[in-house]
Every structure is written in structure tokens, then in C-alpha cells.
Amino acid sequence: MERRLIVIVVLPDCLSLDVVGPGEVFSSANHVFLSGGGHKDEKPYELVFASGTRDLSLTTGNGLSLCLSTSIFDIDEKIDTLIIGGFSHHHRWKQFPELNRWLMYAAPNIRRVCSICVGAFVLAESGLLKGKKATTHWRSCQELGRSYPDITVDSDRIYVRDGNLYTSAGASTGIDLALALVEEDHGRALALAVAQLLVLFLKRPGNQSQYSGLLEQQFCKRQPIREVQEWIIGNIKKNLTVDNMAEHISMSPRNFARVFLLETGLTPAKYVERLRVETSKRFLESTSLSLEKVAVECGFGSMDTMRKIYVRTIGSTPSEYRQFFGMPIL
């Protein structure tokens, strides 16, 4: 078995979970391999945490002091997968010019280049995401798009692959991405064993929606769209159409649809669908209502419709979602 060198780049004020989470996935893959009788010289991954600066002593955003053994600039071995972790203050992404230059030079010789959370800004500043699809933490998606208009930013997916470039959303989604990379390298069985060892859900698909706060981010401050958004929330059980939403704020359907898309980035139908999914998740997580009842209460009309929308938007059925995320009902 070929051993792949995984290098996780650590930056000042990094988010601990961005670097430690994916690292645990690859380390656990080695553990599972050795536990199954594999020889230590054939373990699938060699894992290195490397400073993205010349300073080997860094402090994470939560105050954890790190003493790293090497800098990215001192690694001579062939890197299979490079992962840029996020950091607490994303406005600092332009403060790593040496790393940006190194990335432009080294990236063509690296099989996979990845980012976690706002690490995508480092890839973008290096020019690697030009003309590519990418994602980042939902709070930073708009800024990524504004700062680098040649990137197609997908604010909904938890991770995006475009060629050999992989970008993921906030914090824990780096773990999802790492599991996907393990599965890509060594198959579902090993990835599943790693997920079980770490008590993880294998695996949230890349097209699963980011945190429901995305809807809060798109909650308009200006009337009248904010007014209709509030009305939608209060009437989620009803049959919501462009016509009756437009009528509620005395706009023509055509003008309403245009303004709503401009203000929220979503069509009215897509916004309602997403809100229904997020509302139904809360029912599935915290109540014992039947799936049929949840479907009706959230405006899907039928359990079959809800199931189809769940599979299409989050990659799992309502029953699977409840099984994993639902709280025990006492």
C-alpha cells in the first residue's frame, strides 16, 4: 500500500478543530489499518502538521499553544494532500504572501489541495480558485464572492470538489471532507470503520446544506421582503406560492420574484423549500411526531414529498436524519 503524505497547514489564530479534526481522521485510518493486522510500514498515511509561516510556535484562536516540528517551506518530500486550515480572523488572509507564493509554485505538483473554513481565502489569494467552484463558512461566502468574483461560490454545500481542489465549510465539515478523502483513497469500508471509531456520521454528503443559520444570514433587514419572510415562517404549513406571497406585500408576482431573488439570493420557491427542510429538522430532532405529521406541519403535503426533498437536498431520508440527530424521547 502506498503511503500518502498528508500535510495540514497551521496558521496563526487557527481554529483548532480545522486542523485537529481532519488530522484525527487520517490518524484513525492508520489505527484501523494496523488494528486489522496491517504492517506498520504499510500504513496508509503519514501525517504532518506544518506551520504556514516561518514561526514554529503558534497560538490557536482559542489560546492553545502549538510547537510545530516543521514549516511548510521546509518539506522536501512529495506531498499527496495539502490541507489549509481556517483561522479566527479571516481579514488576515492577505498577510501570508510567502505562503501564497509557495502555493502557486507547489500546487501543480500536489495531488489534492484542500481548505477548511476560511482557509479558502488563502487558496483564492494564491490564484488557485480562479474560475473554480468553491465554498467556505456560510458567514464568509458573500465576502469570498465579492473579493474574488472569478470564483463560483456555493454557499449551500458543506464541501465542494473542482478538479483536484477541495474546499469545505466551517469547522466540523473538515472532518466530513477528510472522511470523503479516506473513502476516495481506500474505499468505503475503511472510511466507515474510521467514522465508527470516532463516533461520527458517515458521511454527510458534500451537497448537504450548511448550518441553518444560512437562512438567518439571508433574513433581510429591509422591508417589504423581511415582512414576507416573517409571514412565510408563520404560515409554513400552508400552500405558499409566488402569487400569495406577493399579494401579502401588495407587489406583482413578477416584481416580487425579482426583488426576492435580488435581496436573498434565492428564488421564493427555493427559500420556502429550504425553510421547510430546516423547520422539519427541528421537529425530527426534538419531537416524537410521526413523519406523516411532520410533513403536514411543515407544508410538504405528504411524507413522500418530504422524503424526496430530503434525499435531494441533504442526501438522507427523514427517518435516517431522525435516527442520527433525534433526541431520545423520555
Tab-separated table of C-alpha atoms in Angstrom:
chain	number	residue	atom	x	y	z
A	1	MET	CA	0.000	0.000	0.000
A	2	GLU	CA	1.362	3.410	-0.985
A	3	ARG	CA	1.753	5.717	1.976
A	4	ARG	CA	0.347	9.155	1.250
A	5	LEU	CA	1.844	12.261	2.844
A	6	ILE	CA	-0.893	14.447	4.298
A	7	VAL	CA	0.247	17.942	5.266
A	8	ILE	CA	-2.065	20.126	7.330
A	9	VAL	CA	-1.004	23.767	7.266
A	10	VAL	CA	-1.441	25.597	10.566
A	11	LEU	CA	-1.720	29.390	10.608
A	12	PRO	CA	-1.711	31.923	13.466
A	13	ASP	CA	-5.090	32.171	15.235
A	14	CYS	CA	-6.164	28.945	13.545
A	15	LEU	CA	-9.346	27.190	14.568
A	16	SER	CA	-8.214	24.107	16.462
A	17	LEU	CA	-10.955	21.901	15.058
A	18	ASP	CA	-9.992	22.834	11.499
A	19	VAL	CA	-6.587	21.193	11.885
A	20	VAL	CA	-7.098	18.613	14.633
A	21	GLY	CA	-10.390	17.247	13.247
A	22	PRO	CA	-9.105	16.180	9.821
A	23	GLY	CA	-5.860	15.070	11.449
A	24	GLU	CA	-7.737	12.652	13.702
A	25	VAL	CA	-9.466	11.142	10.681
A	26	PHE	CA	-6.195	10.303	8.917
A	27	SER	CA	-4.548	9.169	12.160
A	28	SER	CA	-7.529	6.930	12.891
A	29	ALA	CA	-7.310	5.466	9.392
A	30	ASN	CA	-3.778	4.357	10.274
A	31	HIS	CA	-5.007	2.935	13.577
A	32	VAL	CA	-7.803	0.975	11.922
A	33	PHE	CA	-5.379	-0.381	9.340
A	34	LEU	CA	-2.888	-1.535	11.979
A	35	SER	CA	-5.648	-2.990	14.176
A	36	GLY	CA	-6.729	-5.105	11.242
A	37	GLY	CA	-3.320	-6.727	11.003
A	38	GLY	CA	-1.652	-4.314	8.622
A	39	HIS	CA	2.103	-3.820	8.859
A	40	LYS	CA	3.250	-0.514	10.342
A	41	ASP	CA	5.466	0.117	7.332
A	42	GLU	CA	2.400	-0.037	5.105
A	43	LYS	CA	0.036	2.266	6.990
A	44	PRO	CA	-1.939	4.393	4.541
A	45	TYR	CA	-0.970	7.864	5.719
A	46	GLU	CA	1.939	9.885	7.009
A	47	LEU	CA	0.573	12.950	8.762
A	48	VAL	CA	2.479	16.203	9.229
A	49	PHE	CA	1.280	19.425	10.827
A	50	ALA	CA	3.304	22.266	9.324
A	51	SER	CA	3.407	25.963	10.084
A	52	GLY	CA	2.266	28.187	7.250
A	53	THR	CA	4.837	30.748	8.382
A	54	ARG	CA	8.498	30.590	9.396
A	55	ASP	CA	7.454	30.625	13.057
A	56	LEU	CA	7.058	27.132	14.529
A	57	SER	CA	5.407	28.386	17.732
A	58	LEU	CA	1.813	29.403	17.055
A	59	THR	CA	-1.262	30.078	19.144
A	60	THR	CA	-4.723	28.953	18.081
A	61	GLY	CA	-7.752	31.193	18.182
A	62	ASN	CA	-8.842	29.605	21.467
A	63	GLY	CA	-5.471	30.148	23.125
A	64	LEU	CA	-3.865	26.734	22.642
A	65	SER	CA	-0.087	27.000	22.225
A	66	LEU	CA	1.378	24.836	19.469
A	67	CYS	CA	5.009	23.886	18.911
A	68	LEU	CA	5.267	22.521	15.386
A	69	SER	CA	8.170	20.459	14.115
A	70	THR	CA	8.419	21.976	10.656
A	71	SER	CA	7.363	24.742	8.327
A	72	ILE	CA	5.648	24.127	5.017
A	73	PHE	CA	8.668	25.736	3.355
A	74	ASP	CA	10.998	23.048	4.708
A	75	ILE	CA	9.146	19.956	3.467
A	76	ASP	CA	11.051	18.271	0.667
A	77	GLU	CA	9.016	15.062	0.381
A	78	LYS	CA	6.297	14.741	-2.242
A	79	ILE	CA	3.018	15.924	-0.745
A	80	ASP	CA	-0.039	13.896	-1.666
A	81	THR	CA	-2.693	16.022	0.042
A	82	LEU	CA	-2.327	19.566	1.355
A	83	ILE	CA	-4.938	20.978	3.724
A	84	ILE	CA	-5.083	24.677	4.641
A	85	GLY	CA	-6.871	25.152	7.956
A	86	GLY	CA	-9.025	28.143	8.756
A	87	PHE	CA	-8.241	30.895	11.225
A	88	SER	CA	-10.169	33.164	13.526
A	89	HIS	CA	-9.706	36.467	11.729
A	90	HIS	CA	-10.395	35.920	8.064
A	91	HIS	CA	-9.445	39.508	7.209
A	92	ARG	CA	-5.832	38.412	7.729
A	93	TRP	CA	-5.699	36.129	4.722
A	94	LYS	CA	-3.611	38.655	2.775
A	95	GLN	CA	-0.907	38.559	5.459
A	96	PHE	CA	0.664	35.337	4.175
A	97	PRO	CA	2.391	36.418	0.933
A	98	GLU	CA	5.182	33.863	1.292
A	99	LEU	CA	2.650	31.062	1.669
A	100	ASN	CA	0.725	32.398	-1.336
A	101	ARG	CA	3.865	32.323	-3.479
A	102	TRP	CA	4.738	28.838	-2.253
A	103	LEU	CA	1.240	27.589	-3.108
A	104	MET	CA	1.403	28.963	-6.644
A	105	TYR	CA	4.699	27.151	-7.164
A	106	ALA	CA	3.936	23.892	-5.332
A	107	ALA	CA	0.246	23.262	-6.041
A	108	PRO	CA	0.719	21.820	-9.563
A	109	ASN	CA	2.796	19.006	-8.040
A	110	ILE	CA	0.323	18.150	-5.259
A	111	ARG	CA	-2.391	15.586	-5.981
A	112	ARG	CA	-5.040	17.251	-3.811
A	113	VAL	CA	-5.157	20.776	-2.413
A	114	CYS	CA	-7.824	21.386	0.214
A	115	SER	CA	-9.063	24.122	2.510
A	116	ILE	CA	-11.142	24.107	5.663
A	117	CYS	CA	-13.445	27.003	6.509
A	118	VAL	CA	-11.878	30.385	5.646
A	119	GLY	CA	-8.703	28.661	4.523
A	120	ALA	CA	-10.386	29.039	1.122
A	121	PHE	CA	-9.331	32.696	1.162
A	122	VAL	CA	-5.676	31.625	1.192
A	123	LEU	CA	-6.249	29.424	-1.858
A	124	ALA	CA	-8.140	32.253	-3.525
A	125	GLU	CA	-5.409	34.807	-2.834
A	126	SER	CA	-2.916	32.364	-4.357
A	127	GLY	CA	-4.973	32.277	-7.550
A	128	LEU	CA	-5.750	28.576	-7.254
A	129	LEU	CA	-9.523	29.049	-7.191
A	130	LYS	CA	-9.750	31.299	-10.236
A	131	GLY	CA	-12.540	30.018	-12.458
A	132	LYS	CA	-13.347	27.273	-9.935
A	133	LYS	CA	-16.297	26.337	-7.769
A	134	ALA	CA	-15.674	26.629	-4.044
A	135	THR	CA	-17.264	27.028	-0.644
A	136	THR	CA	-16.319	28.343	2.773
A	137	HIS	CA	-18.058	29.058	6.069
A	138	TRP	CA	-21.528	30.384	5.335
A	139	ARG	CA	-20.785	33.662	7.122
A	140	SER	CA	-17.897	34.307	4.725
A	141	CYS	CA	-19.372	33.113	1.419
A	142	GLN	CA	-20.540	36.549	0.322
A	143	GLU	CA	-17.170	38.099	1.145
A	144	LEU	CA	-15.350	35.373	-0.784
A	145	GLY	CA	-17.531	36.074	-3.803
A	146	ARG	CA	-17.084	39.840	-3.535
A	147	SER	CA	-13.323	39.633	-3.040
A	148	TYR	CA	-12.797	37.092	-5.815
A	149	PRO	CA	-15.609	37.456	-8.385
A	150	ASP	CA	-13.991	34.885	-10.676
A	151	ILE	CA	-14.848	32.151	-8.148
A	152	THR	CA	-18.254	30.455	-8.276
A	153	VAL	CA	-19.128	30.336	-4.583
A	154	ASP	CA	-21.582	27.652	-3.462
A	155	SER	CA	-22.866	28.775	-0.079
A	156	ASP	CA	-25.034	25.713	0.454
A	157	ARG	CA	-22.680	22.743	0.213
A	158	ILE	CA	-20.538	21.536	3.101
A	159	TYR	CA	-17.701	20.731	0.726
A	160	VAL	CA	-17.021	21.207	-2.963
A	161	ARG	CA	-14.622	19.444	-5.298
A	162	ASP	CA	-13.465	21.080	-8.509
A	163	GLY	CA	-10.737	19.020	-10.127
A	164	ASN	CA	-8.021	18.441	-7.549
A	165	LEU	CA	-9.181	21.368	-5.403
A	166	TYR	CA	-11.380	20.680	-2.387
A	167	THR	CA	-12.942	23.387	-0.231
A	168	SER	CA	-15.122	22.833	2.809
A	169	ALA	CA	-17.365	24.928	5.001
A	170	GLY	CA	-16.950	25.673	8.684
A	171	ALA	CA	-15.090	23.718	11.345
A	172	SER	CA	-16.636	20.235	11.606
A	173	THR	CA	-17.095	19.939	7.841
A	174	GLY	CA	-13.337	19.452	7.605
A	175	ILE	CA	-13.946	16.084	9.239
A	176	ASP	CA	-16.558	15.255	6.602
A	177	LEU	CA	-14.105	16.198	3.881
A	178	ALA	CA	-11.329	14.099	5.438
A	179	LEU	CA	-13.642	11.077	5.612
A	180	ALA	CA	-14.505	11.588	1.952
A	181	LEU	CA	-10.791	11.671	1.090
A	182	VAL	CA	-10.167	8.434	3.007
A	183	GLU	CA	-13.042	6.800	1.150
A	184	GLU	CA	-11.683	8.125	-2.135
A	185	ASP	CA	-8.270	6.610	-1.355
A	186	HIS	CA	-9.150	3.311	0.288
A	187	GLY	CA	-12.856	2.645	-0.092
A	188	ARG	CA	-15.974	2.923	1.982
A	189	ALA	CA	-15.103	0.112	4.391
A	190	LEU	CA	-12.077	1.914	5.834
A	191	ALA	CA	-13.886	5.258	5.957
A	192	LEU	CA	-16.819	3.636	7.734
A	193	ALA	CA	-14.504	1.997	10.261
A	194	VAL	CA	-12.892	5.382	10.950
A	195	ALA	CA	-16.295	7.016	11.383
A	196	GLN	CA	-17.349	4.305	13.811
A	197	LEU	CA	-14.117	4.655	15.783
A	198	LEU	CA	-14.636	8.410	16.109
A	199	VAL	CA	-18.408	8.042	16.637
A	200	LEU	CA	-19.159	10.037	13.521
A	201	PHE	CA	-21.933	10.024	10.966
A	202	LEU	CA	-20.633	8.509	7.733
A	203	LYS	CA	-20.995	10.507	5.990
A	204	ARG	CA	-22.658	13.790	5.369
A	205	PRO	CA	-22.530	14.159	1.598
A	206	GLY	CA	-20.898	17.202	0.114
A	207	ASN	CA	-24.246	18.508	-1.080
A	208	GLN	CA	-25.730	18.564	2.410
A	209	SER	CA	-26.754	22.051	3.437
A	210	GLN	CA	-24.609	24.138	5.734
A	211	TYR	CA	-25.876	25.276	9.124
A	212	SER	CA	-29.431	26.565	9.096
A	213	GLY	CA	-28.090	29.984	10.094
A	214	LEU	CA	-27.658	30.451	6.362
A	215	LEU	CA	-31.331	31.362	6.324
A	216	GLU	CA	-30.795	33.810	9.173
A	217	GLN	CA	-27.979	35.394	7.208
A	218	GLN	CA	-30.400	35.874	4.310
A	219	PHE	CA	-33.080	37.365	6.570
A	220	CYS	CA	-33.449	40.802	5.039
A	221	LYS	CA	-33.199	43.939	7.136
A	222	ARG	CA	-35.256	45.951	4.662
A	223	GLN	CA	-38.963	45.895	4.154
A	224	PRO	CA	-41.032	44.574	2.455
A	225	ILE	CA	-39.081	41.345	1.843
A	226	ARG	CA	-38.399	40.938	5.552
A	227	GLU	CA	-42.140	41.227	6.153
A	228	VAL	CA	-42.908	38.412	3.737
A	229	GLN	CA	-40.118	36.267	5.210
A	230	GLU	CA	-41.714	36.615	8.636
A	231	TRP	CA	-45.084	35.790	7.104
A	232	ILE	CA	-43.652	32.668	5.452
A	233	ILE	CA	-42.331	31.431	8.801
A	234	GLY	CA	-45.737	31.903	10.400
A	235	ASN	CA	-47.527	30.167	7.538
A	236	ILE	CA	-45.085	27.396	6.659
A	237	LYS	CA	-47.867	24.804	6.920
A	238	LYS	CA	-49.900	26.466	4.160
A	239	ASN	CA	-49.639	26.219	0.390
A	240	LEU	CA	-47.207	29.040	-0.332
A	241	THR	CA	-46.996	30.378	-3.867
A	242	VAL	CA	-45.375	33.365	-5.513
A	243	ASP	CA	-48.859	34.783	-6.024
A	244	ASN	CA	-49.968	34.684	-2.386
A	245	MET	CA	-46.561	35.813	-1.093
A	246	ALA	CA	-46.606	38.762	-3.493
A	247	GLU	CA	-50.190	39.568	-2.568
A	248	HIS	CA	-49.254	39.731	1.123
A	249	ILE	CA	-46.982	42.721	0.474
A	250	SER	CA	-49.008	44.185	-2.398
A	251	MET	CA	-46.491	43.537	-5.150
A	252	SER	CA	-46.959	41.998	-8.554
A	253	PRO	CA	-45.805	38.350	-8.662
A	254	ARG	CA	-43.176	39.096	-11.300
A	255	ASN	CA	-41.683	42.060	-9.444
A	256	PHE	CA	-41.831	40.205	-6.132
A	257	ALA	CA	-39.936	37.210	-7.524
A	258	ARG	CA	-37.282	39.524	-8.970
A	259	VAL	CA	-36.813	41.558	-5.784
A	260	PHE	CA	-36.858	38.489	-3.532
A	261	LEU	CA	-34.092	36.832	-5.542
A	262	LEU	CA	-32.079	40.052	-5.534
A	263	GLU	CA	-32.412	40.500	-1.760
A	264	THR	CA	-31.932	36.896	-0.593
A	265	GLY	CA	-30.031	35.165	-3.369
A	266	LEU	CA	-32.784	32.538	-3.530
A	267	THR	CA	-35.976	32.197	-5.519
A	268	PRO	CA	-39.130	32.302	-3.369
A	269	ALA	CA	-39.738	28.597	-4.044
A	270	LYS	CA	-36.198	27.620	-3.051
A	271	TYR	CA	-36.385	29.755	0.089
A	272	VAL	CA	-39.667	28.150	1.157
A	273	GLU	CA	-38.330	24.663	0.448
A	274	ARG	CA	-35.186	25.286	2.458
A	275	LEU	CA	-37.146	26.778	5.343
A	276	ARG	CA	-39.450	23.755	5.352
A	277	VAL	CA	-36.456	21.429	5.494
A	278	GLU	CA	-34.886	23.357	8.379
A	279	THR	CA	-38.193	23.531	10.268
A	280	SER	CA	-38.807	19.815	9.805
A	281	LYS	CA	-35.291	19.054	11.063
A	282	ARG	CA	-36.187	20.684	14.370
A	283	PHE	CA	-39.292	18.506	14.620
A	284	LEU	CA	-37.269	15.385	13.835
A	285	GLU	CA	-34.567	16.325	16.324
A	286	SER	CA	-36.760	17.203	19.283
A	287	THR	CA	-40.226	15.623	18.969
A	288	SER	CA	-41.767	12.200	18.559
A	289	LEU	CA	-44.261	13.327	15.914
A	290	SER	CA	-44.728	10.804	13.126
A	291	LEU	CA	-43.081	11.511	9.795
A	292	GLU	CA	-46.522	11.976	8.261
A	293	LYS	CA	-47.397	14.613	10.865
A	294	VAL	CA	-44.076	16.411	10.440
A	295	ALA	CA	-44.604	16.517	6.669
A	296	VAL	CA	-48.033	18.115	7.118
A	297	GLU	CA	-46.932	20.586	9.814
A	298	CYS	CA	-44.054	21.805	7.653
A	299	GLY	CA	-46.083	22.190	4.478
A	300	PHE	CA	-44.670	19.324	2.434
A	301	GLY	CA	-48.148	17.904	1.994
A	302	SER	CA	-47.069	14.274	2.159
A	303	MET	CA	-44.327	12.135	3.629
A	304	ASP	CA	-43.320	11.027	0.131
A	305	THR	CA	-42.747	14.625	-0.966
A	306	MET	CA	-40.741	15.350	2.179
A	307	ARG	CA	-38.642	12.245	1.617
A	308	LYS	CA	-37.825	13.182	-1.990
A	309	ILE	CA	-36.799	16.706	-0.985
A	310	TYR	CA	-34.626	15.391	1.870
A	311	VAL	CA	-32.817	12.945	-0.391
A	312	ARG	CA	-32.247	15.654	-2.988
A	313	THR	CA	-31.115	18.393	-0.601
A	314	ILE	CA	-29.326	16.709	2.318
A	315	GLY	CA	-28.583	13.254	0.979
A	316	SER	CA	-30.537	11.263	3.564
A	317	THR	CA	-34.149	10.370	4.289
A	318	PRO	CA	-36.144	11.956	7.146
A	319	SER	CA	-36.053	8.685	9.079
A	320	GLU	CA	-32.270	8.451	8.686
A	321	TYR	CA	-31.904	12.048	9.831
A	322	ARG	CA	-34.044	11.413	12.921
A	323	GLN	CA	-32.183	8.198	13.710
A	324	PHE	CA	-28.887	10.044	13.920
A	325	PHE	CA	-29.842	13.500	15.182
A	326	GLY	CA	-33.045	12.876	17.107
A	327	MET	CA	-33.053	13.237	20.884
A	328	PRO	CA	-34.366	10.292	22.919
A	329	ILE	CA	-37.978	10.903	23.842
A	330	LEU	CA	-38.465	10.058	27.532
